[in-house]
Amino acid sequence: MSSVRSYDPGELELIKDAWLADPQSDKQTSLFDQTWNDMNMDRVFARIDTCASLAGEERLYAMLREPFSDAEELRRRDELIRLFDNEKDLSREYRGRLEGIGRDIKQPASVTVKKLSEAGQQGNIGHILCALLGVFSICMIFVSPTAGLIIFLITLILNISTYFRRKEQIGEYLSCFSYLIRAYRAARSMLSVRDDPERSYRKKLERAVSVLSGVVRGGFLLTGGRGLTGGLINMLLDYLRIFFHLDLMKFNSMQKKVLEHKDDIEELFIALGEIDAFIAVAEYRRSLPFWCVPELIISGDDSERGIMGNAETESKDNAITENGGIRDSKAGIEVKRLSHPLLDHPVASDIRASGKGVLVTGSNASGKSTFLRSVGLAAILGQSLATVYAESYRASRFYIVSSMTVADDIVSGSSYYMAEIKAVKRLIDACGRGIPVLCFVDELLKGTNTIERIASSSEILKSLVRDNVICFAATHDAELTDMLAGHYDNYHFEEDISDGDVKFSFKLMEGSAKSRNAIRLLEIMGYDESITEAAVKRAEEFEKTGEWGRL
């Protein structure tokens, strides 16, 4: 597996904040935090992220967070990803320019622009008076040195105190202007790269550079100068800023212009971010042994058109395709050689589901949860980046939701069971939205007793079998395989225990699991024989009588 990018503390939270602040983000069909965490999406994001700029990372995160793109949008993304994959020299040229934006911005532009909209605007009259007073004090030194020097010192104290008071108020917004100026310069530089001027992203960059040239003009007053570490000229510029309030006046004028052009600024960052993100996805595709572009099928009244292609055989026109046996009236999914993108040597699986859910059983560590995540990641990456780590993928356009890794909350006083039933309730509610839903449940209601767990989980899982819902569930409760046989197709994973060792094949097999390994694993880990032998006898007794005897 290719290397996974590492991040400084707070970096991923900063990128998430940018998405939350983005007014164009679609929160209605985005992944819940629960689903994002269930699918290990922070690590998946890091696996794909080779972006040269924060703009690219912001866009990549937004696409992954909103995996509900229609076929037309997926086709557009796929075409651009293929373009940057095929034209590697062009990609390198653009990446070199994008590196000028950098990834060291402390506050994303969308966050700061939102705050600028909420912050009050100030005029420049006070700063102009400070600047004029400064000029007057300097002139007075030549007219009357003693009086002029006194006036100059008073002016110096006044201007410095007012300068730093205002600078403290606007300090958090300055990174926005730095980010904007870097992005503008990168876009202007990218227009000098030889490329087809009729391509959509080129036109967006040309428009952004034209519209925003007046916004960033004179921006060096805000971003230039590094005091004693930036050389004599920069140090002098710093003193001039402080004494004449040059950057404060520029801030006020730029704040007004930024707010007037915030939609244009948003488009600039999207255009730059998409180029960077699509180049990263092209690199991600090259890192995979095989991959495919998803085919979205028509489900019920869904009018989505499919796109289809893969790394070896590409469909040039991406025409509407037949459903390949998946019934039109129901949501469905069919994947061949499905693999997990975070594993070095994944064992591929084939799966098909329509009209019924999928119930997966198997012993501990046999691969149940990894399989569920593989299916979830196929849908997420397919519907966001038009890239699935599989030989083929055809499915409805799903809203994706899960309840797999629930934790209790000591601060709020919420127990594990309460946290779990809240997460499951959110999942059930999502399945009633009237759109195709792909949901995942791992070890449902394991925070309560066996009798009530089986009784409740069987009814919950049954309620998730609907025409527009495909539910993948993993469980240790073998009773559920018979109880839900008419509603779920059974699959399982097996293991082989021999010579004091356990080996897993990680191969998905049809039918329910027949073996258990929990007690055998205790033996392998060196538990006392008196414990393990007694446990085996007690389990056998329960299977015969259905009752637990007293100890």
Coordinates of C-alpha atoms in Angstrom, one line a residue:
M1 CA 0.0 0.0 0.0
S2 CA 1.2 3.5 -0.8
S3 CA 2.3 5.7 2.1
V4 CA -0.4 7.5 4.1
R5 CA 0.0 11.2 4.8
S6 CA 0.4 12.2 8.4
Y7 CA -1.0 15.4 9.8
D8 CA -0.1 17.8 12.6
P9 CA -2.6 18.0 15.6
G10 CA -5.6 19.9 14.5
E11 CA -5.0 19.8 10.8
L12 CA -7.9 17.4 10.0
E13 CA -10.2 19.4 12.3
L14 CA -9.3 22.5 10.4
I15 CA -10.2 20.9 7.1
K16 CA -13.5 19.7 8.5
D17 CA -14.2 23.2 9.8
A18 CA -13.8 24.5 6.2
W19 CA -16.4 22.0 5.0
L20 CA -18.8 22.9 7.8
A21 CA -18.5 26.6 7.0
D22 CA -18.9 26.1 3.2
P23 CA -22.3 27.5 2.3
Q24 CA -22.4 25.3 -0.8
S25 CA -21.9 22.0 1.1
D26 CA -24.9 19.6 1.0
K27 CA -25.5 18.6 4.6
Q28 CA -28.7 16.8 3.7
T29 CA -27.0 13.8 2.1
S30 CA -23.6 14.1 3.7
L31 CA -22.1 11.4 5.9
F32 CA -22.9 11.5 9.6
D33 CA -19.9 11.8 11.9
Q34 CA -20.8 8.3 13.1
T35 CA -20.6 6.9 9.5
W36 CA -17.4 8.9 8.8
N37 CA -15.8 7.3 11.8
D38 CA -17.2 3.8 11.2
M39 CA -15.6 3.7 7.8
N40 CA -12.2 5.0 9.1
M41 CA -12.6 7.9 6.7
D42 CA -9.9 10.1 8.2
R43 CA -7.4 7.3 7.3
V44 CA -9.0 6.8 3.9
F45 CA -8.7 10.6 3.3
A46 CA -5.0 10.4 4.3
R47 CA -4.5 7.4 2.0
I48 CA -5.8 9.5 -1.0
D49 CA -4.5 12.9 0.0
T50 CA -1.4 13.8 -2.0
C51 CA -2.6 17.4 -2.5
A52 CA -0.1 20.2 -2.8
S53 CA -2.4 22.8 -1.3
L54 CA -5.0 23.3 1.5
A55 CA -7.5 24.2 -1.3
G56 CA -7.1 20.7 -2.7
E57 CA -7.4 19.0 0.7
E58 CA -10.6 21.1 1.4
R59 CA -12.1 20.0 -1.9
L60 CA -11.1 16.4 -1.5
Y61 CA -12.6 16.3 2.0
A62 CA -15.8 17.9 0.8
M63 CA -16.3 15.4 -2.0
L64 CA -15.7 12.4 0.3
R65 CA -18.0 13.9 2.9
E66 CA -20.9 14.3 0.4
P67 CA -20.9 11.0 -1.6
F68 CA -24.3 11.5 -3.3
S69 CA -23.1 12.7 -6.8
D70 CA -25.4 11.9 -9.7
A71 CA -24.1 10.1 -12.8
E72 CA -23.6 13.4 -14.8
E73 CA -21.3 14.8 -12.0
L74 CA -19.5 11.5 -11.6
R75 CA -18.9 11.5 -15.4
R76 CA -17.4 15.0 -15.2
R77 CA -15.1 14.1 -12.4
D78 CA -14.0 10.9 -14.0
E79 CA -13.1 12.7 -17.3
L80 CA -11.0 15.3 -15.4
I81 CA -9.3 12.6 -13.3
R82 CA -8.5 10.6 -16.5
L83 CA -7.2 13.9 -18.1
F84 CA -4.7 14.6 -15.4
D85 CA -3.7 10.9 -15.3
N86 CA -3.0 10.9 -19.1
E87 CA -1.3 14.3 -19.2
K88 CA 1.2 13.9 -16.5
D89 CA 3.4 16.8 -17.6
L90 CA 0.4 19.1 -17.3
S91 CA -0.3 17.7 -13.9
R92 CA 3.2 18.4 -12.7
E93 CA 3.0 21.9 -14.1
Y94 CA -0.2 22.6 -12.2
R95 CA 1.0 20.9 -9.0
G96 CA 4.1 23.1 -9.0
R97 CA 1.9 26.3 -9.1
L98 CA -0.5 24.9 -6.5
E99 CA 2.4 24.3 -4.1
G100 CA 2.6 28.1 -3.9
I101 CA -0.6 28.1 -2.0
G102 CA 0.8 25.8 0.6
R103 CA -0.8 23.7 3.3
D104 CA 0.3 25.9 6.3
I105 CA -2.7 28.2 6.3
K106 CA -4.0 28.3 9.9
Q107 CA -7.6 29.1 9.0
P108 CA -9.4 28.1 5.8
A109 CA -10.8 30.9 3.6
S110 CA -14.4 29.7 3.9
V111 CA -14.2 29.9 7.7
T112 CA -12.8 33.4 7.7
V113 CA -15.1 34.7 5.0
K114 CA -18.0 33.5 7.1
K115 CA -16.6 35.3 10.1
L116 CA -15.9 38.4 8.0
S117 CA -19.6 38.5 7.1
E118 CA -20.5 38.4 10.7
A119 CA -17.9 41.0 11.8
G120 CA -18.6 44.7 11.7
Q121 CA -16.9 46.8 9.1
Q122 CA -14.9 49.9 10.1
G123 CA -14.1 52.9 8.0
N124 CA -10.6 54.3 7.4
I125 CA -11.2 57.8 8.7
G126 CA -9.5 57.2 12.0
H127 CA -6.5 55.5 10.3
I128 CA -6.2 58.3 7.8
L129 CA -6.1 60.8 10.6
C130 CA -3.4 58.8 12.3
A131 CA -1.4 58.7 9.1
L132 CA -1.8 62.4 8.5
L133 CA -0.8 63.2 12.0
G134 CA 2.3 61.1 11.5
V135 CA 3.2 63.0 8.3
F136 CA 2.5 66.3 10.1
S137 CA 4.8 65.3 13.1
I138 CA 7.7 64.4 10.7
C139 CA 7.3 67.7 8.9
M140 CA 7.2 69.6 12.2
I141 CA 10.7 68.2 13.1
F142 CA 12.1 70.2 10.2
V143 CA 10.2 73.3 11.1
S144 CA 10.7 73.3 14.9
P145 CA 12.8 70.4 16.0
T146 CA 12.0 70.5 19.7
A147 CA 8.2 70.9 19.2
G148 CA 8.3 68.5 16.3
L149 CA 10.1 65.8 18.2
I150 CA 7.5 66.1 21.0
I151 CA 4.6 65.9 18.6
F152 CA 6.3 63.0 16.8
L153 CA 6.7 61.0 20.1
I154 CA 3.1 61.7 21.1
T155 CA 2.0 60.6 17.6
L156 CA 4.2 57.5 17.7
I157 CA 2.7 56.4 21.0
L158 CA -0.9 57.1 19.8
N159 CA -0.4 55.4 16.5
I160 CA 1.3 52.3 18.0
S161 CA -1.3 51.8 20.7
T162 CA -4.3 52.2 18.3
Y163 CA -2.5 50.0 15.7
F164 CA -1.9 47.0 18.0
R165 CA -5.4 47.3 19.5
R166 CA -7.0 47.0 16.0
K167 CA -4.4 44.4 14.9
E168 CA -5.4 42.2 17.8
Q169 CA -9.0 42.4 16.6
I170 CA -8.3 41.4 13.0
G171 CA -5.4 39.1 13.5
E172 CA -7.4 35.9 12.9
Y173 CA -8.7 37.2 9.6
L174 CA -5.3 38.0 8.1
S175 CA -4.7 34.4 7.2
C176 CA -7.7 34.6 5.0
F177 CA -6.2 37.4 2.9
S178 CA -2.9 35.6 2.8
Y179 CA -4.7 32.5 1.6
L180 CA -6.6 34.5 -1.0
I181 CA -3.6 36.3 -2.3
R182 CA -1.6 33.0 -2.6
A183 CA -4.6 31.4 -4.4
Y184 CA -4.9 34.3 -6.8
R185 CA -1.2 34.2 -7.6
A186 CA -1.4 30.4 -8.2
A187 CA -4.3 30.8 -10.5
R188 CA -2.6 33.6 -12.5
S189 CA 0.5 31.5 -12.7
M190 CA -1.5 28.4 -13.9
L191 CA -2.9 30.4 -16.8
S192 CA 0.6 30.6 -18.2
V193 CA 0.8 26.8 -18.5
R194 CA 0.1 25.5 -22.0
D195 CA -3.3 23.9 -21.9
D196 CA -6.6 23.9 -23.9
P197 CA -8.2 27.3 -23.1
E198 CA -11.7 25.8 -23.8
R199 CA -11.5 23.4 -20.8
S200 CA -14.0 24.3 -18.1
Y201 CA -11.5 24.7 -15.3
R202 CA -9.3 27.1 -17.4
K203 CA -12.3 29.3 -18.1
K204 CA -13.1 29.4 -14.3
L205 CA -9.5 30.3 -13.5
E206 CA -9.5 33.1 -16.2
R207 CA -12.8 34.5 -14.8
A208 CA -11.5 34.4 -11.2
V209 CA -8.2 36.1 -12.1
S210 CA -10.1 38.8 -14.0
V211 CA -12.7 39.5 -11.4
L212 CA -10.5 39.3 -8.3
S213 CA -7.5 41.3 -9.6
G214 CA -8.9 44.5 -8.0
V215 CA -9.6 42.6 -4.7
V216 CA -6.0 41.5 -4.1
R217 CA -4.3 44.6 -5.5
G218 CA -1.9 46.0 -2.9
G219 CA -2.3 42.8 -0.8
F220 CA 1.5 42.9 0.0
L221 CA 0.7 45.5 2.6
L222 CA -1.1 42.8 4.5
T223 CA 1.1 39.8 3.9
G224 CA 4.6 41.2 3.3
G225 CA 7.2 42.0 5.8
R226 CA 8.7 39.7 8.5
G227 CA 10.3 42.2 10.9
L228 CA 13.9 41.5 11.9
T229 CA 13.8 38.1 10.1
G230 CA 12.8 39.3 6.7
G231 CA 15.7 41.7 5.8
L232 CA 16.1 45.4 6.0
I233 CA 13.4 46.3 3.4
N234 CA 10.8 44.1 5.1
M235 CA 11.7 45.5 8.5
L236 CA 11.3 49.0 7.2
L237 CA 7.9 48.1 5.7
D238 CA 6.8 46.8 9.1
Y239 CA 7.6 50.1 10.8
L240 CA 5.8 52.0 8.1
R241 CA 2.8 49.8 8.5
I242 CA 2.7 50.4 12.2
F243 CA 3.3 54.2 12.1
F244 CA 1.0 55.0 9.2
H245 CA -1.6 52.1 9.7
L246 CA -1.1 51.1 6.1
D247 CA -2.1 47.5 6.5
L248 CA -5.1 48.4 8.7
M249 CA -6.5 50.7 5.9
K250 CA -5.8 48.0 3.4
F251 CA -7.6 45.5 5.6
N252 CA -10.7 47.6 5.7
S253 CA -10.9 48.1 2.0
M254 CA -10.1 44.5 1.2
Q255 CA -12.7 43.3 3.8
K256 CA -15.4 45.2 1.9
K257 CA -14.3 43.9 -1.5
V258 CA -14.0 40.3 -0.2
L259 CA -17.6 40.4 1.1
E260 CA -18.7 41.8 -2.3
H261 CA -17.0 39.0 -4.1
K262 CA -17.3 36.1 -1.7
D263 CA -19.1 34.0 -4.3
D264 CA -16.3 34.6 -6.8
I265 CA -13.7 33.7 -4.1
E266 CA -15.6 30.5 -3.4
E267 CA -15.5 29.6 -7.1
L268 CA -11.7 30.3 -7.2
F269 CA -11.0 27.9 -4.4
I270 CA -13.3 25.3 -5.8
A271 CA -11.6 25.5 -9.2
L272 CA -8.1 25.3 -7.7
G273 CA -9.1 22.6 -5.2
E274 CA -10.7 20.4 -7.8
I275 CA -7.6 20.5 -10.0
D276 CA -5.4 19.6 -7.0
A277 CA -7.8 16.9 -5.7
F278 CA -8.4 15.2 -9.1
I279 CA -4.6 15.0 -9.6
A280 CA -4.5 13.3 -6.2
V281 CA -7.2 10.9 -7.2
A282 CA -5.4 10.1 -10.4
E283 CA -2.3 9.2 -8.3
Y284 CA -4.5 7.1 -6.0
R285 CA -5.9 5.1 -9.0
R286 CA -2.3 4.4 -10.2
S287 CA -1.5 3.0 -6.8
L288 CA -4.2 0.4 -7.0
P289 CA -3.7 -3.0 -8.7
F290 CA -7.1 -2.6 -10.3
W291 CA -10.1 -0.3 -10.1
C292 CA -13.4 0.6 -11.8
V293 CA -15.7 3.5 -12.3
P294 CA -19.1 2.9 -10.8
E295 CA -22.2 2.2 -12.8
L296 CA -25.3 3.8 -11.3
I297 CA -28.4 1.7 -12.0
I298 CA -32.0 2.8 -12.3
S299 CA -34.0 1.9 -9.2
G300 CA -37.7 2.4 -9.1
D301 CA -38.5 6.0 -10.0
D302 CA -34.9 7.0 -9.9
S303 CA -33.9 8.6 -13.2
E304 CA -30.1 8.4 -12.8
R305 CA -28.1 7.5 -15.8
G306 CA -25.2 5.1 -15.4
I307 CA -21.6 5.5 -16.2
M308 CA -19.2 2.6 -16.6
G309 CA -15.5 2.0 -17.2
N310 CA -12.4 0.6 -15.6
A311 CA -8.7 0.8 -15.7
E312 CA -8.3 -1.7 -18.6
T313 CA -11.4 -1.1 -20.7
E314 CA -12.9 2.4 -20.8
S315 CA -16.3 3.3 -22.0
K316 CA -15.9 6.4 -24.1
D317 CA -19.5 7.5 -24.4
N318 CA -20.7 6.2 -21.0
A319 CA -24.1 5.3 -22.3
I320 CA -27.1 4.2 -20.3
T321 CA -26.5 0.5 -19.4
E322 CA -28.9 -2.3 -18.6
N323 CA -29.4 -3.2 -14.9
G324 CA -27.7 -6.6 -15.3
G325 CA -30.4 -8.6 -13.5
I326 CA -30.9 -6.2 -10.6
R327 CA -34.6 -5.5 -10.4
D328 CA -35.7 -2.0 -11.3
S329 CA -38.3 -1.8 -8.6
K330 CA -35.8 -2.3 -5.8
A331 CA -32.5 -0.8 -4.7
G332 CA -29.6 -3.0 -5.4
I333 CA -25.8 -3.5 -5.4
E334 CA -23.5 -5.9 -7.2
V335 CA -19.7 -5.8 -6.8
K336 CA -17.0 -8.2 -8.2
R337 CA -13.5 -8.5 -6.6
L338 CA -14.4 -6.0 -3.9
S339 CA -11.2 -5.0 -1.9
H340 CA -10.4 -2.7 1.0
P341 CA -8.2 0.3 0.1
L342 CA -6.4 0.4 3.4
L343 CA -5.1 -3.2 3.3
D344 CA -1.8 -4.2 1.7
H345 CA -3.0 -7.6 0.5
P346 CA -6.8 -7.6 0.7
V347 CA -8.8 -10.8 -0.1
A348 CA -11.3 -9.8 -2.8
S349 CA -15.0 -10.7 -2.4
D350 CA -18.0 -10.8 -4.7
I351 CA -21.4 -9.6 -3.4
R352 CA -24.8 -9.0 -4.8
A353 CA -27.9 -7.8 -2.9
S354 CA -31.4 -6.7 -4.1
G355 CA -34.7 -7.1 -2.3
K356 CA -33.0 -8.7 0.8
G357 CA -30.4 -7.6 3.3
V358 CA -27.0 -9.3 3.9
L359 CA -26.4 -11.0 7.2
V360 CA -22.7 -11.9 7.9
T361 CA -21.7 -14.3 10.7
G362 CA -18.3 -15.7 11.7
S363 CA -15.9 -15.9 14.5
N364 CA -14.0 -13.1 16.1
A365 CA -11.4 -11.4 13.8
S366 CA -12.6 -13.4 10.8
G367 CA -13.3 -10.3 8.6
K368 CA -16.9 -9.4 9.1
S369 CA -16.4 -5.8 10.0
T370 CA -13.7 -5.3 7.4
F371 CA -16.1 -6.7 4.7
L372 CA -18.9 -4.3 5.8
R373 CA -16.4 -1.4 5.6
S374 CA -15.3 -2.6 2.2
V375 CA -18.8 -2.3 0.8
G376 CA -19.3 1.0 2.5
L377 CA -16.1 2.5 1.1
A378 CA -16.9 1.2 -2.4
A379 CA -20.1 3.2 -2.3
I380 CA -18.6 6.3 -0.7
L381 CA -15.5 6.4 -3.1
G382 CA -17.6 5.4 -6.1
Q383 CA -20.2 8.1 -5.5
S384 CA -17.7 10.8 -4.7
L385 CA -14.5 10.1 -6.6
A386 CA -15.8 7.8 -9.4
T387 CA -13.3 5.2 -8.2
V388 CA -13.9 1.8 -6.7
Y389 CA -11.3 -0.7 -5.6
A390 CA -13.1 -3.5 -7.4
E391 CA -13.3 -5.2 -10.8
S392 CA -16.9 -3.9 -11.3
Y393 CA -19.4 -2.0 -9.3
R394 CA -23.0 -1.4 -10.2
A395 CA -25.5 -0.1 -7.7
S396 CA -28.3 2.4 -6.9
R397 CA -27.2 5.9 -5.9
F398 CA -27.3 5.4 -2.2
Y399 CA -27.5 7.6 0.9
I400 CA -25.0 5.9 3.2
V401 CA -25.4 5.5 6.9
S402 CA -24.1 3.2 9.6
S403 CA -23.9 2.2 13.2
M404 CA -20.7 0.1 13.8
T405 CA -18.3 1.7 16.4
V406 CA -20.4 3.2 19.1
A407 CA -18.8 4.5 22.3
D408 CA -20.2 5.6 25.7
D409 CA -19.9 9.2 26.7
I410 CA -18.8 9.7 30.3
V411 CA -19.1 13.5 30.1
S412 CA -22.8 13.5 29.1
G413 CA -23.5 10.4 31.2
S414 CA -24.7 8.4 28.2
S415 CA -24.1 4.6 28.6
Y416 CA -22.9 2.4 25.8
Y417 CA -26.4 1.0 25.3
M418 CA -28.0 4.5 25.2
A419 CA -25.4 5.7 22.7
E420 CA -26.0 2.7 20.6
I421 CA -29.8 2.9 20.4
K422 CA -29.5 6.6 19.6
A423 CA -27.2 5.8 16.7
V424 CA -29.5 3.0 15.5
K425 CA -32.5 5.2 15.8
R426 CA -30.7 7.8 13.6
L427 CA -30.0 5.0 11.1
I428 CA -33.7 3.9 11.0
D429 CA -34.9 7.5 10.5
A430 CA -32.5 7.9 7.6
C431 CA -33.9 4.8 6.0
G432 CA -37.3 6.5 5.9
R433 CA -36.3 9.4 3.7
G434 CA -37.7 7.9 0.5
I435 CA -34.3 7.6 -1.3
P436 CA -32.2 4.5 -1.8
V437 CA -30.2 3.8 1.4
L438 CA -27.2 1.6 2.0
C439 CA -26.9 0.9 5.7
F440 CA -24.4 -1.0 7.9
V441 CA -24.9 -2.5 11.4
D442 CA -22.2 -4.3 13.3
E443 CA -23.1 -6.4 16.4
L444 CA -26.5 -4.7 16.9
L445 CA -27.4 -4.0 20.6
K446 CA -24.4 -5.8 22.0
G447 CA -24.7 -3.5 25.0
T448 CA -27.6 -5.4 26.5
N449 CA -28.6 -8.9 27.6
T450 CA -28.8 -11.8 25.2
I451 CA -32.6 -12.4 25.2
E452 CA -33.6 -8.8 24.7
R453 CA -30.7 -8.3 22.2
I454 CA -31.9 -11.0 19.9
A455 CA -35.6 -10.1 20.3
S456 CA -35.0 -6.4 19.6
S457 CA -32.2 -6.8 16.9
S458 CA -34.3 -9.3 14.9
E459 CA -37.2 -6.9 14.7
I460 CA -34.9 -3.9 13.9
L461 CA -33.1 -5.8 11.2
K462 CA -36.5 -7.0 9.7
S463 CA -37.7 -3.3 9.7
L464 CA -34.7 -2.4 7.6
V465 CA -35.7 -4.7 4.7
R466 CA -37.4 -2.3 2.3
D467 CA -37.6 -1.8 -1.4
N468 CA -35.3 1.2 -1.2
V469 CA -32.9 -0.1 1.6
I470 CA -30.0 -2.5 1.4
C471 CA -28.8 -3.4 4.9
F472 CA -25.5 -5.2 5.6
A473 CA -25.3 -6.5 9.2
A474 CA -22.7 -8.5 11.0
T475 CA -23.5 -10.6 14.1
H476 CA -22.3 -13.3 16.5
D477 CA -25.9 -14.3 17.3
A478 CA -26.4 -17.4 15.2
E479 CA -30.1 -17.4 16.1
L480 CA -30.6 -14.4 13.8
T481 CA -29.6 -16.4 10.7
D482 CA -32.7 -18.7 11.0
M483 CA -35.0 -16.0 12.3
L484 CA -34.3 -13.6 9.4
A485 CA -33.8 -16.3 6.7
G486 CA -36.7 -14.9 4.7
H487 CA -35.4 -11.3 4.8
Y488 CA -31.6 -11.6 4.7
D489 CA -29.2 -13.7 2.6
N490 CA -26.6 -15.4 4.9
Y491 CA -22.9 -15.2 4.4
H492 CA -20.0 -16.1 6.7
F493 CA -16.3 -16.2 7.2
E494 CA -14.4 -19.2 8.5
E495 CA -11.1 -19.9 10.2
D496 CA -8.8 -22.9 10.7
I497 CA -7.4 -23.7 14.1
S498 CA -4.5 -26.2 14.1
D499 CA -1.2 -26.8 16.0
G500 CA -2.1 -24.1 18.5
D501 CA -2.6 -21.4 15.9
V502 CA -5.6 -19.8 14.2
K503 CA -5.6 -18.9 10.6
F504 CA -8.2 -16.9 8.8
S505 CA -8.9 -17.1 5.1
F506 CA -10.9 -13.9 5.0
K507 CA -13.0 -15.4 2.1
L508 CA -16.6 -14.5 2.0
M509 CA -18.7 -17.7 1.8
E510 CA -22.5 -18.3 1.3
G511 CA -24.5 -19.6 4.2
S512 CA -24.3 -19.0 8.0
A513 CA -21.2 -19.8 10.1
K514 CA -21.1 -23.2 11.8
S515 CA -18.0 -22.8 13.9
R516 CA -17.1 -20.8 17.0
N517 CA -13.6 -19.9 18.2
A518 CA -13.9 -17.7 21.3
I519 CA -13.0 -20.5 23.8
R520 CA -10.3 -21.9 21.5
L521 CA -8.7 -18.5 21.3
L522 CA -8.6 -18.4 25.1
E523 CA -6.7 -21.7 25.0
I524 CA -4.2 -20.4 22.4
M525 CA -3.7 -17.3 24.5
G526 CA -2.6 -19.5 27.5
Y527 CA -5.7 -19.4 29.7
D528 CA -5.7 -22.1 32.4
E529 CA -7.2 -25.4 31.2
S530 CA -9.6 -25.5 34.1
I531 CA -11.3 -22.4 32.7
T532 CA -11.4 -23.4 29.0
E533 CA -12.4 -27.0 29.6
A534 CA -15.2 -25.9 31.9
A535 CA -16.3 -23.3 29.4
V536 CA -16.5 -25.9 26.6
K537 CA -18.7 -28.2 28.8
R538 CA -20.9 -25.4 29.9
A539 CA -21.5 -24.3 26.3
E540 CA -22.3 -27.9 25.2
E541 CA -24.7 -28.2 28.1
F542 CA -26.5 -25.1 27.1
E543 CA -26.8 -26.2 23.5
K544 CA -28.5 -29.4 24.7
T545 CA -30.9 -28.0 27.4
G546 CA -31.2 -24.3 26.5
E547 CA -30.5 -23.4 30.1
W548 CA -27.5 -22.2 32.0
G549 CA -26.7 -24.3 35.1
R550 CA -25.6 -22.7 38.4
L551 CA -21.8 -22.5 39.0

